[in-house]
Tab-separated table of C-alpha atoms in Angstrom:
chain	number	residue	atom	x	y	z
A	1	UNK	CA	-9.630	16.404	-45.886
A	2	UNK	CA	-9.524	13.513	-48.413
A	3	UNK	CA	-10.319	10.021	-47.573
A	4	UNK	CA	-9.073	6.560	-49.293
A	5	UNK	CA	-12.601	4.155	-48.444
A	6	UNK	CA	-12.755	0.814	-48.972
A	7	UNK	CA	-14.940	-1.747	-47.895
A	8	UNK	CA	-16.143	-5.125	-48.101
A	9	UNK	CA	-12.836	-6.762	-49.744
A	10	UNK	CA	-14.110	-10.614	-48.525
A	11	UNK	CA	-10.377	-11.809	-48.047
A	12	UNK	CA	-10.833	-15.475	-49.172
A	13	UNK	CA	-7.730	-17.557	-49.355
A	14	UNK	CA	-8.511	-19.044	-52.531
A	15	UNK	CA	-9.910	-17.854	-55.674
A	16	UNK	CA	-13.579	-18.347	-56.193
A	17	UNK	CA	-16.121	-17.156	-58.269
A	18	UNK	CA	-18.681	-16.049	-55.793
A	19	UNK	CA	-16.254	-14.753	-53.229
A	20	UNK	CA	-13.912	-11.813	-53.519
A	21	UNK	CA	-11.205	-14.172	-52.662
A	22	UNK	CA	-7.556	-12.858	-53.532
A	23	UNK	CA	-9.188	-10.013	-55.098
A	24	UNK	CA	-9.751	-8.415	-51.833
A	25	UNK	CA	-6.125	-8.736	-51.025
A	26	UNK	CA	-4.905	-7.288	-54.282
A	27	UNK	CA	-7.872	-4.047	-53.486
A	28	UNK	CA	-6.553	-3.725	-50.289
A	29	UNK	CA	-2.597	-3.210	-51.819
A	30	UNK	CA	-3.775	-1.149	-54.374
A	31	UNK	CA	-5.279	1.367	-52.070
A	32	UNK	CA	-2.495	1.751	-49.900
A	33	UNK	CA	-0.231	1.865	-53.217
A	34	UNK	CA	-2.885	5.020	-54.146
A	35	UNK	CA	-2.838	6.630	-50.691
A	36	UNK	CA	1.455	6.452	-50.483
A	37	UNK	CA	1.552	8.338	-54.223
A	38	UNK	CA	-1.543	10.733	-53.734
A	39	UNK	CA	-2.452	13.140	-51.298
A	40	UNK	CA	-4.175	11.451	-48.990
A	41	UNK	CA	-4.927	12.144	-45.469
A	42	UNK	CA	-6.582	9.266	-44.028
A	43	UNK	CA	-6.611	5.345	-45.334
A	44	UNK	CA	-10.288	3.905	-44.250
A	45	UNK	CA	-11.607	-0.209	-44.618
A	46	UNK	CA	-15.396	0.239	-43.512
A	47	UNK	CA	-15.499	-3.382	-42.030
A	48	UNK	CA	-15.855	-7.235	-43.634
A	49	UNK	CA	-11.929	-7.518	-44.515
A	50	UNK	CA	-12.252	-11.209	-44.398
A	51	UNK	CA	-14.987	-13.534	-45.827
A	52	UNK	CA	-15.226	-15.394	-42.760
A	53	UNK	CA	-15.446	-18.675	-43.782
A	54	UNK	CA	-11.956	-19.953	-44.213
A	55	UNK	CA	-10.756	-22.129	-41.522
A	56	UNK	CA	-9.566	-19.914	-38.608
A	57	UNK	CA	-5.667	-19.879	-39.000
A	58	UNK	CA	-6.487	-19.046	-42.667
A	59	UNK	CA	-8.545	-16.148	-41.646
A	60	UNK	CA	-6.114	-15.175	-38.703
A	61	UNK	CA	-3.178	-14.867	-41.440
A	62	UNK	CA	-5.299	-12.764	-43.859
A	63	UNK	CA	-5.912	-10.496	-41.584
A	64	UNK	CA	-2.383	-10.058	-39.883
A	65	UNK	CA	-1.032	-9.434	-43.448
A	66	UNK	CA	-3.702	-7.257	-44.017
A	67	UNK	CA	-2.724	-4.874	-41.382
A	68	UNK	CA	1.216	-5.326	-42.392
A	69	UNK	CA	0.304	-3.993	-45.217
A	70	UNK	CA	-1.727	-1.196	-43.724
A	71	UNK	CA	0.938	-0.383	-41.011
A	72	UNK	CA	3.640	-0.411	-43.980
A	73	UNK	CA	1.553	2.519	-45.760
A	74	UNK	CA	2.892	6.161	-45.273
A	75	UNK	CA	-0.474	7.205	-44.184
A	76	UNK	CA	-2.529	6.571	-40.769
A	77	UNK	CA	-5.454	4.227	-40.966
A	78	UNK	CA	-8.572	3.096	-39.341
A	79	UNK	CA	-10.136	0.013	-39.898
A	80	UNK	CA	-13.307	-0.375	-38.649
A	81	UNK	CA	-14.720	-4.158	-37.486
A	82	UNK	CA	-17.166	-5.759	-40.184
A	83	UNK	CA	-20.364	-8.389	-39.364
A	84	UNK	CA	-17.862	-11.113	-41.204
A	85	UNK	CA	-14.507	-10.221	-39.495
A	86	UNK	CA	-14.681	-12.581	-36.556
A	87	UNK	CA	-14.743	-15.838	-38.644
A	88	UNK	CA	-18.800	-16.359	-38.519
A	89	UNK	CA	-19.822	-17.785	-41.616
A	90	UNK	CA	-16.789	-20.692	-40.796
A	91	UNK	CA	-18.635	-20.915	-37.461
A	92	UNK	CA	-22.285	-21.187	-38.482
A	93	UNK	CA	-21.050	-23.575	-41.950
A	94	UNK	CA	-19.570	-25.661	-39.803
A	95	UNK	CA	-21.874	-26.250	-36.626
A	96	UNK	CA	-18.743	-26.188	-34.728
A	97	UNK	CA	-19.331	-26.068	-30.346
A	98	UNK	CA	-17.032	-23.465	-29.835
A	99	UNK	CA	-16.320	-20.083	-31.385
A	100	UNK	CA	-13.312	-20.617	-33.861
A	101	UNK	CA	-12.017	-16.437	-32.760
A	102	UNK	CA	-11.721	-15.860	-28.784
A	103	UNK	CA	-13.110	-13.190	-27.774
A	104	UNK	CA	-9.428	-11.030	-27.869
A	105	UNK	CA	-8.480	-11.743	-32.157
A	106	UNK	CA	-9.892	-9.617	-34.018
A	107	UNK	CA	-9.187	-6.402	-31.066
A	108	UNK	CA	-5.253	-8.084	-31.087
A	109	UNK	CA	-4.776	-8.536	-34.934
A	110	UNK	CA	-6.934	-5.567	-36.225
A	111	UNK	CA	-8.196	-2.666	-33.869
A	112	UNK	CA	-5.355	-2.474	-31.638
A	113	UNK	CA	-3.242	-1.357	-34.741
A	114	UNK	CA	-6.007	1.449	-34.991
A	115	UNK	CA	-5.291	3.038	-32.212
A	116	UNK	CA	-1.482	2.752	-31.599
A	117	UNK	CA	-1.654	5.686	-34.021
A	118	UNK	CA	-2.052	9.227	-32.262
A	119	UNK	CA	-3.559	10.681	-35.569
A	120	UNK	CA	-6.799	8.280	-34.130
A	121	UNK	CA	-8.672	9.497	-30.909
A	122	UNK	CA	-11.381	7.136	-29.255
A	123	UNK	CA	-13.639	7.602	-26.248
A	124	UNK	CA	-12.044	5.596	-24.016
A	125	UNK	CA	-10.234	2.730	-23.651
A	126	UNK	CA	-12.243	-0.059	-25.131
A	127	UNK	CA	-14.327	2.217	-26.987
A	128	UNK	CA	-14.658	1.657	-30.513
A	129	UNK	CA	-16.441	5.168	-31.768
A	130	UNK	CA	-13.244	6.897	-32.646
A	131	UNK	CA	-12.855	9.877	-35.195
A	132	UNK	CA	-10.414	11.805	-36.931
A	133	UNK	CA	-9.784	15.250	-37.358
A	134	UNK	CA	-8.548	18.082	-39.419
A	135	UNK	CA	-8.999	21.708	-39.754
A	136	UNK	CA	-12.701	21.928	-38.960
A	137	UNK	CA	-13.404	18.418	-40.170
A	138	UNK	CA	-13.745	15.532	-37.834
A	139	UNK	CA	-15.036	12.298	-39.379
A	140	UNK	CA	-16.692	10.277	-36.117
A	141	UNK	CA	-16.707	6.159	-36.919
A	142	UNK	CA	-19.609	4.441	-35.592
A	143	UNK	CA	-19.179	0.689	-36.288
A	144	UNK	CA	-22.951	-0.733	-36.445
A	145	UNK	CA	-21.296	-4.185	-37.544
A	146	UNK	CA	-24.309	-6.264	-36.213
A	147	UNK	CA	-22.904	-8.769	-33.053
A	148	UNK	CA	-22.056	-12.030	-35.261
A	149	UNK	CA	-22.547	-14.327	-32.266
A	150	UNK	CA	-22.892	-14.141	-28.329
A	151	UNK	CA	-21.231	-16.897	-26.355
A	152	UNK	CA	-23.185	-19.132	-24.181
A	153	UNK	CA	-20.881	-21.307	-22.561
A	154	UNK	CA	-17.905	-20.841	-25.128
A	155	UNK	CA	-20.796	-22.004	-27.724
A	156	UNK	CA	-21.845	-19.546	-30.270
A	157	UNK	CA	-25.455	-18.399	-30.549
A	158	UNK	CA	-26.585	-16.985	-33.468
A	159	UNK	CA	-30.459	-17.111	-35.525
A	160	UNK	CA	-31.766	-13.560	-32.962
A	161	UNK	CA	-29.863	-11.412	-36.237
A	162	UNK	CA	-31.781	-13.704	-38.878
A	163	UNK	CA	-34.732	-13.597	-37.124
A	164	UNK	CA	-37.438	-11.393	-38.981
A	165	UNK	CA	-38.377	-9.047	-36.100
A	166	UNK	CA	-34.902	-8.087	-35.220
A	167	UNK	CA	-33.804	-5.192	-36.732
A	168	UNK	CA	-30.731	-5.446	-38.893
A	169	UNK	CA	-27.892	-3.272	-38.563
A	170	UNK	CA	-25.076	-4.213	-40.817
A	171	UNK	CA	-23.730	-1.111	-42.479
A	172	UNK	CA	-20.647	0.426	-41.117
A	173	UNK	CA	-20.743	4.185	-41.372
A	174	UNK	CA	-18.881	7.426	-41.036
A	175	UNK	CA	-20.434	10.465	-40.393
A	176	UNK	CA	-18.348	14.065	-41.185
A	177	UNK	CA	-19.391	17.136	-38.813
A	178	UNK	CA	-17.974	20.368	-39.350
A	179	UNK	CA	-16.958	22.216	-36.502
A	180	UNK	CA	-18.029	25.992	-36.402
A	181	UNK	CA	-15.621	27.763	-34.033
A	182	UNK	CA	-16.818	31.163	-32.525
């Protein structure tokens, strides 16, 4: 099985010198440009596909053309939900009341894509631990994306993952198993 990974691109919509910015953008077309013209089973983002911080129409449109452009690759995909991915750094930057993503976004403009694609199995509906498989080799996706916010009244909540006795979990992973048939 081969894999295309990326991770971390930091969509930003403009350029800046301690951001990805449009570099993410231009990573994220030259993978799927690699994966159409190699032999390439799967295409894999590991999570944080936007920076997070733009305003939220900004970040809405980043990722929406992100997945065009992952839909429009010859190969099947899976995109897996970073800490930065539901707008939080926008959110906590700008001591706004309400979260600037409902609940439904990111699910509607990213994962749903994920799993309109039968090559992708999941647990159940709603479940995000989905894997892939071929031959003997399934690759399982865990997304350990810490939770950016909880909602307490449509107000965001955040400080418990900053806090120094809370265990951070921000790495997305994939584990590969192999499968030993009798």
């Amino acid at each position: 099985m081969t894999l295309s990974v990326l991770t971390d691109t930091h969509e930003k919509a403009v350029a800046s010198s301690s951001y990805y910015g449009l570099n993410g953008v231009r990573h994220i077309i030259e993978a799927n440009k690699a994966c159409d013209s190699l032999p390439v089973d799967y295409n894999i983002h590991l999570g944080d596909l936007i920076d997070g911080s733009d305003k939220p129409e900004i970040s809405r449109g980043l990722l929406q053309f992100t997945m065009e452009n992952y839909q429009n690759s010859q190969r099947p995909f899976y995109v897996l939900e970073g800490n930065h991915d539901e707008n939080d750094k926008y959110d906590e930057h700008k001591f706004i009341t309400s979260a600037s993503f409902r609940r439904d976004d990111y699910y509607n403009l990213v994962t749903k894509h994920d799993f309109e694609q039968p090559e992708i199995k999941r647990l159940s509906l709603g479940s995000k631990v989905a894997w892939i498989d071929k031959g003997d080799i399934r690759v399982i996706f865990l997304n350990t994306s810490d939770i950016p916010y909880i909602l307490n009244g449509g107000t965001k909540k955040y400080d418990f993952k900053k806090s120094p006795w809370y265990p951070r979990a921000t790495d997305r992973r994939f584990n590969i198993y192999f499968r030993k048939d009798n």
